[in-house]
């Protein structure tokens, strides 16, 4: 069960006759009446912690509070389980280091960093499928292919490989699963291609997610113009807490359009609102075309005469964004 529609299943969940239950959890609160992180309700045999960073500014005051939440999750894993840690994350390493005297769970580390026990090497994004090799403790273990793109997706695949190996799933089965996995809707999902323009929908809203998404698309479409369209809609993205981070996050795009902040009244009740004009100015200072427009219709009207054959348009929002994807495709069709 995950927080999105898995394209292989056509739903956010899939029931099998196995003894395993796999769930995506995060540190956001459970409900308005239960402010504990969702993952504190689980008792995992295996827990994957890929990355820890500041997010959910409406729930947490700072990174330290989030680190504490993840340390509690790590303590839930029993001694006969596995704690699979993304070793490319400096904060994950720091939290694990602070807990070493109290963790009795078997720890498996993974990542692109050479210090990880499980390492992905030889990443190749040039073909239809992403290819990479997995090394375990410095020795080549197996080779894999996946339709997913980007360094972060290779890390995700590697975490799954480590978990599957802990469950003694044969390498051939893991290879087949990764090769045939179609991803999740709204995760770099191609919504359509019209007149040579590719319109992509992505859920990215945290600055790290924005940067990693654009980095992956830049690697995949190296010679094509990459247009990033972003709606600050999540609680954290509506606040100025990530103002400077967003200015860096759009570095891989050639052309950036920032929509107006969603529901500024509610956002302003929590804290200082993201300054979109300043963000555009900071991006433009890096010799990129950048502008701010109020809503989806204004953005479509602006991009209509701008779009050309070969363009990649990455639309990022955690909401419907006024149906902008279909509106852009309809304009291209007409």
XYZ file of N, CA and C in Angstrom, residues 35-260:
678
model
N -1.469 13.346 16.442
C -0.348 14.074 15.868
C 0.944 13.257 15.815
N 0.870 11.971 16.154
C 2.054 11.121 16.014
C 2.341 10.863 14.540
N 3.610 10.672 14.179
C 3.921 10.293 12.788
C 3.204 8.996 12.417
N 2.792 8.902 11.166
C 2.083 7.695 10.728
C 2.901 6.433 10.966
N 4.223 6.535 10.718
C 5.012 5.300 10.817
C 5.189 4.800 12.258
N 4.784 5.593 13.249
C 4.859 5.110 14.622
C 3.746 4.115 14.943
N 2.793 3.940 14.029
C 1.717 2.962 14.217
C 2.104 1.592 13.650
N 3.256 1.500 13.037
C 3.674 0.239 12.418
C 4.718 -0.444 13.305
N 4.792 -1.754 13.200
C 5.841 -2.528 13.885
C 6.587 -3.317 12.817
N 7.476 -2.650 12.083
C 8.078 -3.283 10.904
C 9.151 -4.315 11.242
N 9.132 -5.407 10.505
C 10.228 -6.378 10.554
C 11.432 -5.820 9.802
N 11.128 -5.118 8.704
C 12.154 -4.440 7.914
C 11.732 -2.983 7.736
N 12.641 -2.056 7.974
C 12.352 -0.639 7.750
C 13.420 -0.045 6.845
N 12.978 0.619 5.797
C 13.883 1.338 4.899
C 13.792 2.821 5.221
N 14.915 3.426 5.564
C 14.981 4.870 5.784
C 15.917 5.430 4.721
N 15.336 5.993 3.675
C 16.142 6.430 2.543
C 16.829 7.762 2.747
N 16.138 8.688 3.421
C 16.669 10.037 3.544
C 15.960 10.726 4.699
N 16.663 11.607 5.375
C 16.053 12.423 6.431
C 16.439 13.872 6.173
N 15.432 14.746 6.097
C 15.688 16.168 5.947
C 14.487 16.941 6.458
N 14.630 18.240 6.589
C 13.540 19.051 7.124
C 12.415 19.164 6.111
N 11.205 18.880 6.574
C 10.007 19.002 5.752
C 8.828 19.186 6.703
N 7.643 19.395 6.143
C 6.414 19.509 6.931
C 6.559 20.603 7.996
N 6.820 21.808 7.522
C 7.045 22.927 8.436
C 5.800 23.279 9.244
N 4.651 22.748 8.830
C 3.427 22.967 9.605
C 3.319 22.010 10.789
N 4.171 20.984 10.818
C 4.136 19.967 11.877
C 5.375 20.037 12.763
N 6.537 20.214 12.133
C 7.805 20.189 12.863
C 8.442 21.573 12.886
N 9.094 21.864 14.004
C 9.742 23.174 14.133
C 11.089 23.213 13.438
N 11.807 22.086 13.442
C 13.152 22.073 12.869
C 13.565 20.645 12.541
N 14.746 20.509 11.981
C 15.257 19.196 11.594
C 15.429 18.288 12.799
N 15.802 18.850 13.941
C 16.028 18.034 15.141
C 14.779 17.239 15.509
N 13.601 17.844 15.401
C 12.365 17.134 15.724
C 12.119 15.981 14.754
N 12.467 16.177 13.494
C 12.303 15.105 12.508
C 13.311 13.987 12.762
N 14.533 14.340 13.107
C 15.542 13.329 13.453
C 15.048 12.462 14.614
N 14.439 13.103 15.602
C 13.932 12.356 16.753
C 12.841 11.374 16.327
N 11.947 11.813 15.426
C 10.876 10.933 14.947
C 11.453 9.708 14.246
N 12.465 9.920 13.415
C 13.070 8.790 12.704
C 13.853 7.872 13.642
N 14.454 8.432 14.664
C 15.171 7.579 15.626
C 14.196 6.667 16.347
N 12.987 7.144 16.601
C 11.960 6.304 17.231
C 11.531 5.189 16.280
N 11.417 5.501 14.977
C 11.091 4.462 13.998
C 12.169 3.386 13.981
N 13.427 3.801 13.983
C 14.528 2.835 13.958
C 14.476 1.902 15.160
N 14.046 2.440 16.294
C 13.971 1.627 17.510
C 12.833 0.618 17.486
N 11.886 0.778 16.566
C 10.772 -0.160 16.468
C 11.173 -1.485 15.822
N 12.252 -1.477 15.040
C 12.647 -2.674 14.295
C 13.251 -3.686 15.271
N 12.744 -4.925 15.288
C 13.238 -5.918 16.251
C 14.642 -6.407 15.922
N 15.263 -7.096 16.873
C 16.638 -7.575 16.705
C 16.759 -8.577 15.566
N 15.686 -9.316 15.269
C 15.743 -10.284 14.175
C 15.285 -9.695 12.842
N 15.147 -8.350 12.799
C 14.726 -7.692 11.568
C 15.901 -7.071 10.826
N 15.580 -6.114 9.949
C 16.597 -5.402 9.184
C 16.274 -3.916 9.189
N 17.285 -3.118 9.382
C 17.166 -1.667 9.247
C 18.022 -1.275 8.051
N 17.369 -0.873 6.968
C 18.038 -0.592 5.705
C 18.149 0.922 5.551
N 19.375 1.423 5.586
C 19.609 2.865 5.691
C 20.277 3.434 4.441
N 19.720 4.535 3.943
C 20.307 5.244 2.800
C 21.549 5.995 3.240
N 22.702 5.455 2.917
C 23.979 5.963 3.425
C 24.454 7.200 2.679
N 23.762 7.577 1.598
C 24.097 8.826 0.905
C 23.582 10.036 1.677
N 22.671 9.811 2.605
C 22.103 10.899 3.407
C 22.963 11.150 4.642
N 23.528 12.334 4.704
C 24.389 12.687 5.841
C 23.618 12.638 7.158
N 22.338 13.039 7.118
C 21.543 13.059 8.339
C 21.207 11.638 8.790
N 20.933 10.739 7.846
C 20.698 9.331 8.199
C 21.921 8.763 8.908
N 23.102 9.054 8.358
C 24.333 8.556 8.983
C 24.498 9.121 10.388
N 24.159 10.403 10.555
C 24.315 11.039 11.861
C 23.354 10.440 12.884
N 22.090 10.249 12.488
C 21.102 9.675 13.406
C 21.484 8.247 13.777
N 21.901 7.460 12.787
C 22.311 6.083 13.061
C 23.529 6.059 13.975
N 24.470 6.989 13.741
C 25.676 7.049 14.564
C 25.364 7.333 16.018
N 24.410 8.214 16.247
C 24.021 8.559 17.620
C 23.338 7.400 18.322
N 22.772 6.470 17.537
C 22.001 5.367 18.123
C 22.756 4.046 18.173
N 23.982 4.016 17.687
C 24.692 2.746 17.546
C 24.760 1.938 18.846
N 24.867 2.617 19.964
C 24.942 1.895 21.222
C 23.613 1.311 21.668
N 22.500 1.766 21.014
C 21.166 1.322 21.425
C 20.466 0.480 20.367
N 21.058 0.365 19.173
C 20.437 -0.416 18.103
C 20.978 -1.838 18.096
N 20.082 -2.791 18.206
C 20.486 -4.195 18.179
C 20.039 -4.874 16.895
N 19.411 -4.101 16.024
C 18.943 -4.615 14.738
C 20.099 -4.717 13.749
N 20.029 -5.698 12.870
C 21.032 -5.814 11.811
C 20.846 -4.653 10.836
N 21.897 -3.875 10.633
C 21.842 -2.702 9.765
C 22.466 -3.020 8.410
N 21.755 -2.674 7.355
C 22.264 -2.768 5.994
C 22.315 -1.345 5.435
N 23.440 -0.937 4.908
C 23.551 0.403 4.333
C 23.625 0.298 2.808
N 23.046 1.285 2.136
C 23.023 1.257 0.669
C 23.173 2.668 0.119
N 23.577 2.756 -1.149
C 23.668 4.060 -1.798
C 24.661 4.066 -2.932
N 24.951 5.269 -3.427
C 25.955 5.438 -4.474
C 27.321 5.715 -3.863
N 27.338 6.049 -2.593
C 28.566 6.370 -1.878
C 29.373 5.106 -1.638
N 30.676 5.204 -1.779
C 31.543 4.029 -1.696
C 31.585 3.412 -0.301
N 31.167 4.154 0.733
C 31.180 3.616 2.090
C 29.971 2.727 2.374
N 28.991 2.690 1.497
C 27.805 1.863 1.715
C 28.143 0.388 1.492
N 27.510 -0.480 2.281
C 27.711 -1.926 2.126
C 27.190 -2.388 0.773
N 25.994 -1.931 0.400
C 25.394 -2.216 -0.904
C 25.513 -0.952 -1.747
N 26.151 -1.071 -2.894
C 26.432 0.111 -3.697
C 25.959 -0.088 -5.137
N 25.352 0.955 -5.718
C 24.990 0.955 -7.132
C 26.083 1.672 -7.913
N 26.565 1.016 -8.964
C 27.611 1.592 -9.804
C 27.220 1.461 -11.271
N 28.009 2.080 -12.129
C 27.857 1.962 -13.586
C 26.453 2.372 -14.034
N 25.938 3.469 -13.500
C 24.600 3.931 -13.866
C 24.588 4.400 -15.323
N 23.588 3.939 -16.075
C 23.480 4.264 -17.490
C 22.027 4.636 -17.797
N 21.790 5.922 -18.101
C 20.445 6.408 -18.399
C 20.229 6.636 -19.894
N 21.139 6.169 -20.729
C 21.120 6.521 -22.144
C 20.073 5.773 -22.958
N 19.647 4.607 -22.517
C 18.714 3.799 -23.293
C 17.279 3.909 -22.816
N 16.427 3.027 -23.313
C 15.027 3.001 -22.890
C 14.911 2.617 -21.419
N 15.808 1.758 -20.965
C 15.823 1.338 -19.572
C 17.087 1.854 -18.881
N 16.953 2.213 -17.627
C 18.118 2.563 -16.814
C 18.848 1.276 -16.424
N 20.159 1.280 -16.560
C 20.948 0.107 -16.206
C 21.920 0.466 -15.088
N 22.143 -0.483 -14.169
C 23.132 -0.273 -13.111
C 23.578 -1.618 -12.549
N 24.741 -1.599 -11.942
C 25.298 -2.799 -11.302
C 25.240 -2.625 -9.793
N 25.036 -3.732 -9.090
C 25.011 -3.713 -7.628
C 26.238 -4.439 -7.098
N 26.933 -3.765 -6.186
C 28.095 -4.348 -5.516
C 27.778 -4.509 -4.035
N 28.145 -5.645 -3.476
C 27.960 -5.903 -2.049
C 29.333 -6.092 -1.418
N 29.652 -5.187 -0.504
C 30.955 -5.209 0.174
C 32.118 -5.258 -0.826
N 31.964 -4.471 -1.907
C 33.025 -4.326 -2.893
C 33.043 -5.367 -3.997
N 32.211 -6.404 -3.872
C 32.168 -7.462 -4.879
C 30.903 -7.326 -5.730
N 31.067 -7.491 -7.052
C 29.901 -7.366 -7.928
C 28.888 -8.452 -7.603
N 27.628 -8.042 -7.424
C 26.575 -8.954 -6.972
C 25.608 -9.312 -8.104
N 25.156 -8.300 -8.873
C 24.233 -8.553 -9.979
C 24.039 -7.272 -10.783
N 23.408 -7.405 -11.951
C 23.075 -6.255 -12.791
C 21.565 -6.137 -12.919
N 21.077 -4.898 -13.036
C 19.642 -4.656 -13.060
C 19.262 -3.622 -14.114
N 17.985 -3.667 -14.522
C 17.408 -2.692 -15.440
C 16.064 -2.233 -14.883
N 15.716 -0.985 -15.146
C 14.441 -0.448 -14.685
C 13.976 0.669 -15.614
N 12.669 0.807 -15.828
C 12.164 1.941 -16.612
C 12.309 3.269 -15.877
N 12.553 3.247 -14.565
C 12.667 4.462 -13.774
C 13.965 5.189 -14.101
N 13.956 6.506 -13.960
C 15.147 7.294 -14.275
C 15.580 8.103 -13.061
N 16.838 8.500 -13.066
C 17.347 9.363 -12.005
C 18.115 8.621 -10.932
N 19.105 9.316 -10.356
C 19.894 8.727 -9.272
C 19.011 8.291 -8.113
N 18.016 9.122 -7.774
C 17.185 8.805 -6.607
C 16.378 7.531 -6.815
N 15.963 7.259 -8.052
C 15.234 6.025 -8.319
C 16.154 4.811 -8.288
N 17.413 4.994 -8.679
C 18.372 3.897 -8.542
C 18.563 3.576 -7.060
N 18.633 4.610 -6.229
C 18.727 4.379 -4.778
C 17.499 3.630 -4.273
N 16.318 4.037 -4.742
C 15.092 3.358 -4.328
C 15.116 1.884 -4.732
N 15.535 1.617 -5.958
C 15.642 0.233 -6.422
C 16.624 -0.550 -5.560
N 17.728 0.081 -5.234
C 18.754 -0.590 -4.435
C 18.216 -0.946 -3.045
N 17.441 -0.048 -2.444
C 16.843 -0.341 -1.138
C 15.930 -1.561 -1.215
N 15.147 -1.640 -2.294
C 14.244 -2.769 -2.494
C 15.033 -4.069 -2.710
N 16.127 -3.966 -3.441
C 16.983 -5.142 -3.665
C 17.496 -5.694 -2.344
N 17.937 -4.802 -1.457
C 18.453 -5.228 -0.149
C 17.356 -5.895 0.665
N 16.148 -5.295 0.660
C 15.029 -5.882 1.393
C 14.636 -7.240 0.817
N 14.572 -7.324 -0.503
C 14.194 -8.589 -1.144
C 15.224 -9.680 -0.851
N 16.487 -9.316 -0.848
C 17.522 -10.298 -0.515
C 17.380 -10.778 0.929
N 16.987 -9.857 1.837
C 16.776 -10.250 3.234
C 15.647 -11.272 3.344
N 14.675 -11.186 2.443
C 13.562 -12.149 2.404
C 13.893 -13.370 1.551
N 15.142 -13.444 1.097
C 15.655 -14.588 0.317
C 14.904 -14.764 -1.005
N 14.529 -13.667 -1.609
C 13.923 -13.708 -2.941
C 15.047 -13.874 -3.964
N 14.933 -14.800 -4.912
C 16.004 -15.040 -5.886
C 16.324 -13.788 -6.705
N 17.584 -13.640 -7.063
C 18.030 -12.482 -7.843
C 17.232 -12.351 -9.130
N 16.949 -13.468 -9.790
C 16.228 -13.435 -11.066
C 14.830 -12.826 -10.902
N 14.190 -13.119 -9.778
C 12.864 -12.556 -9.509
C 12.949 -11.045 -9.277
N 13.986 -10.623 -8.564
C 14.175 -9.186 -8.306
C 14.425 -8.459 -9.624
N 15.261 -9.055 -10.473
C 15.568 -8.446 -11.764
C 14.308 -8.296 -12.613
N 13.479 -9.347 -12.642
C 12.245 -9.310 -13.420
C 11.283 -8.240 -12.879
N 11.172 -8.160 -11.565
C 10.255 -7.195 -10.953
C 10.655 -5.760 -11.268
N 11.942 -5.451 -11.133
C 12.397 -4.084 -11.395
C 12.276 -3.732 -12.877
N 12.524 -4.708 -13.732
C 12.464 -4.462 -15.175
C 11.034 -4.185 -15.640
N 10.044 -4.743 -14.937
C 8.648 -4.631 -15.381
C 7.827 -3.658 -14.544
N 8.445 -3.026 -13.540
C 7.703 -2.071 -12.704
C 7.471 -0.770 -13.473
N 6.210 -0.332 -13.537
C 5.839 0.824 -14.367
C 5.769 2.137 -13.600
N 6.211 2.139 -12.370
C 6.221 3.339 -11.543
C 4.823 3.650 -11.006
N 4.701 4.827 -10.415
C 3.475 5.282 -9.765
C 3.001 6.534 -10.490
N 1.704 6.661 -10.646
C 1.168 7.860 -11.296
C 1.643 9.110 -10.562
N 1.874 10.161 -11.336
C 2.334 11.450 -10.829
C 3.777 11.402 -10.342
N 4.513 10.376 -10.718
C 5.955 10.340 -10.474
C 6.633 10.326 -11.837
N 6.938 11.520 -12.338
C 7.492 11.677 -13.691
C 6.651 10.921 -14.717
N 5.342 11.074 -14.572
C 4.397 10.393 -15.465
C 4.211 11.214 -16.748
N 4.441 10.596 -17.880
C 4.212 11.259 -19.166
C 2.708 11.295 -19.416
N 2.129 12.491 -19.366
C 0.683 12.628 -19.555
C 0.302 12.662 -21.032
N 1.272 12.999 -21.865
C 0.990 13.010 -23.288
C 2.107 13.666 -24.080
N 2.135 13.362 -25.374
C 3.092 13.974 -26.299
C 2.307 14.483 -27.498
N 2.345 15.783 -27.722
C 1.648 16.399 -28.841
C 2.586 17.353 -29.564
N 2.626 17.231 -30.896
C 3.448 18.104 -31.739
C 4.906 18.134 -31.263
N 5.365 16.982 -30.753
C 6.753 16.860 -30.317
C 7.032 17.387 -28.920
N 5.987 17.870 -28.221
C 6.146 18.403 -26.865
C 5.681 17.346 -25.865
N 6.545 17.014 -24.911
C 6.229 16.014 -23.897
C 5.802 16.701 -22.609
N 4.585 16.380 -22.135
C 4.053 16.962 -20.904
C 4.140 15.923 -19.796
N 4.878 16.259 -18.730
C 5.140 15.329 -17.639
C 4.524 15.856 -16.345
N 3.889 14.951 -15.605
C 3.262 15.289 -14.327
C 4.090 14.692 -13.198
N 4.429 15.513 -12.190
C 5.194 14.986 -11.060
C 4.698 15.612 -9.760
N 4.726 14.812 -8.712
C 4.212 15.195 -7.395
C 5.197 16.043 -6.602
N 6.383 16.293 -7.147
C 7.454 16.965 -6.397
C 6.990 18.304 -5.839
N 7.266 18.518 -4.546
C 6.958 19.814 -3.943
C 8.039 20.256 -2.961
N 8.736 19.323 -2.329
C 9.885 19.685 -1.494
C 11.044 20.061 -2.413
N 11.894 21.031 -2.047
C 12.972 21.445 -2.956
C 13.912 20.316 -3.368
N 14.180 19.365 -2.480
C 15.029 18.234 -2.857
C 14.351 17.397 -3.929
N 13.048 17.159 -3.777
C 12.302 16.394 -4.780
C 12.269 17.124 -6.115
N 12.084 18.437 -6.075
C 12.096 19.237 -7.302
C 13.450 19.097 -8.002
N 14.519 19.254 -7.237
C 15.864 19.182 -7.817
C 16.157 17.800 -8.385
N 15.829 16.753 -7.633
C 16.115 15.388 -8.099
C 15.285 15.037 -9.334
N 14.045 15.502 -9.369
C 13.196 15.252 -10.540
C 13.770 15.929 -11.781
N 14.138 17.196 -11.652
C 14.695 17.922 -12.796
C 16.056 17.371 -13.200
N 16.847 16.947 -12.232
C 18.147 16.338 -12.523
C 17.961 15.058 -13.334
N 16.975 14.242 -12.946
C 16.705 12.993 -13.662
C 16.224 13.262 -15.082
N 15.337 14.245 -15.233
C 14.835 14.580 -16.569
C 15.928 15.174 -17.444
N 16.825 15.956 -16.844
C 17.943 16.507 -17.603
C 18.839 15.394 -18.119
N 19.079 14.366 -17.297
C 19.909 13.231 -17.723
C 19.225 12.443 -18.835
N 17.904 12.301 -18.747
C 17.150 11.521 -19.734
C 17.007 12.280 -21.052
N 16.757 13.588 -20.967
C 16.520 14.408 -22.161
C 17.602 15.478 -22.271
N 18.839 15.017 -22.360
C 20.002 15.907 -22.239
C 20.024 17.029 -23.271
N 19.597 16.764 -24.489
C 19.732 17.754 -25.557
C 18.462 18.568 -25.782
N 17.421 18.357 -24.977
C 16.147 19.027 -25.200
C 15.904 20.121 -24.164
N 15.093 21.102 -24.550
C 14.789 22.187 -23.617
C 13.862 21.676 -22.520
N 14.238 21.937 -21.275
C 13.471 21.483 -20.124
C 12.779 22.682 -19.477
N 11.447 22.684 -19.530
C 10.640 23.747 -18.945
C 10.030 23.237 -17.643
N 10.306 23.913 -16.549
C 9.773 23.527 -15.245
C 8.636 24.461 -14.859
N 7.486 23.873 -14.526
C 6.321 24.650 -14.083
C 5.976 24.160 -12.675
N 5.976 25.077 -11.711
C 5.859 24.677 -10.305
C 4.751 25.437 -9.604
N 3.911 24.686 -8.859
C 2.876 25.301 -8.032
C 3.208 25.091 -6.556
N 3.469 26.156 -5.796
C 3.686 26.014 -4.353
C 2.344 25.746 -3.667
N 2.090 24.460 -3.398
C 0.767 24.069 -2.904
C 0.815 23.339 -1.555
N 1.856 22.545 -1.319
C 1.963 21.860 -0.031
C 2.226 22.899 1.057
N 1.982 22.533 2.316
C 2.169 23.496 3.399
C 3.589 24.040 3.422
N 4.569 23.144 3.312
C 5.967 23.603 3.385
C 6.341 24.474 2.201
N 5.876 24.107 0.996
C 6.261 24.876 -0.193
C 5.610 26.248 -0.219
N 4.512 26.425 0.511
C 3.843 27.728 0.545
C 4.541 28.710 1.484
N 5.432 28.182 2.324
C 6.097 29.026 3.314
C 7.501 29.405 2.854
N 8.018 30.464 3.413
C 9.333 30.978 3.007
C 10.485 30.173 3.588
N 10.175 29.127 4.349
C 11.221 28.352 5.013
C 12.218 27.764 4.013
N 11.768 27.486 2.772
C 12.639 26.914 1.742
C 12.937 27.897 0.613
N 12.785 29.177 0.874
C 12.970 30.204 -0.159
C 14.288 30.027 -0.914
N 15.395 29.965 -0.206
C 16.713 29.845 -0.845
C 16.912 28.473 -1.474
N 16.359 27.447 -0.864
C 16.520 26.090 -1.391
C 15.860 25.954 -2.765
N 14.696 26.575 -2.932
C 14.018 26.492 -4.229
C 14.818 27.195 -5.324
N 15.491 28.272 -4.982
C 16.295 28.986 -5.982
C 17.359 28.067 -6.572
N 17.904 27.177 -5.748
C 18.905 26.207 -6.234
C 18.252 25.013 -6.934
N 17.055 24.637 -6.472
C 16.411 23.411 -6.953
C 16.110 23.436 -8.444
N 15.885 24.632 -9.002
C 15.514 24.721 -10.422
C 16.727 24.854 -11.345
N 17.895 24.581 -10.824
C 19.122 24.750 -11.585
C 19.232 23.893 -12.832
N 18.545 22.754 -12.873
C 18.652 21.856 -14.029
C 17.678 22.217 -15.153
N 16.741 23.131 -14.898
C 15.770 23.535 -15.921
C 16.325 24.672 -16.759
N 15.826 24.783 -17.991
C 16.222 25.879 -18.884
C 15.261 27.064 -18.773
N 14.036 26.776 -18.401
C 12.958 27.763 -18.427
C 12.051 27.443 -17.240
N 11.784 28.426 -16.382
C 11.052 28.159 -15.144
C 9.836 29.075 -15.037
N 8.689 28.470 -14.714
C 7.466 29.229 -14.473
C 6.958 28.862 -13.076
N 6.800 29.858 -12.217
C 6.311 29.649 -10.859
C 4.886 30.183 -10.762
N 3.965 29.337 -10.323
C 2.583 29.768 -10.140
C 2.435 30.523 -8.826
N 1.304 31.184 -8.672
C 1.029 31.872 -7.419
C 0.890 30.880 -6.274
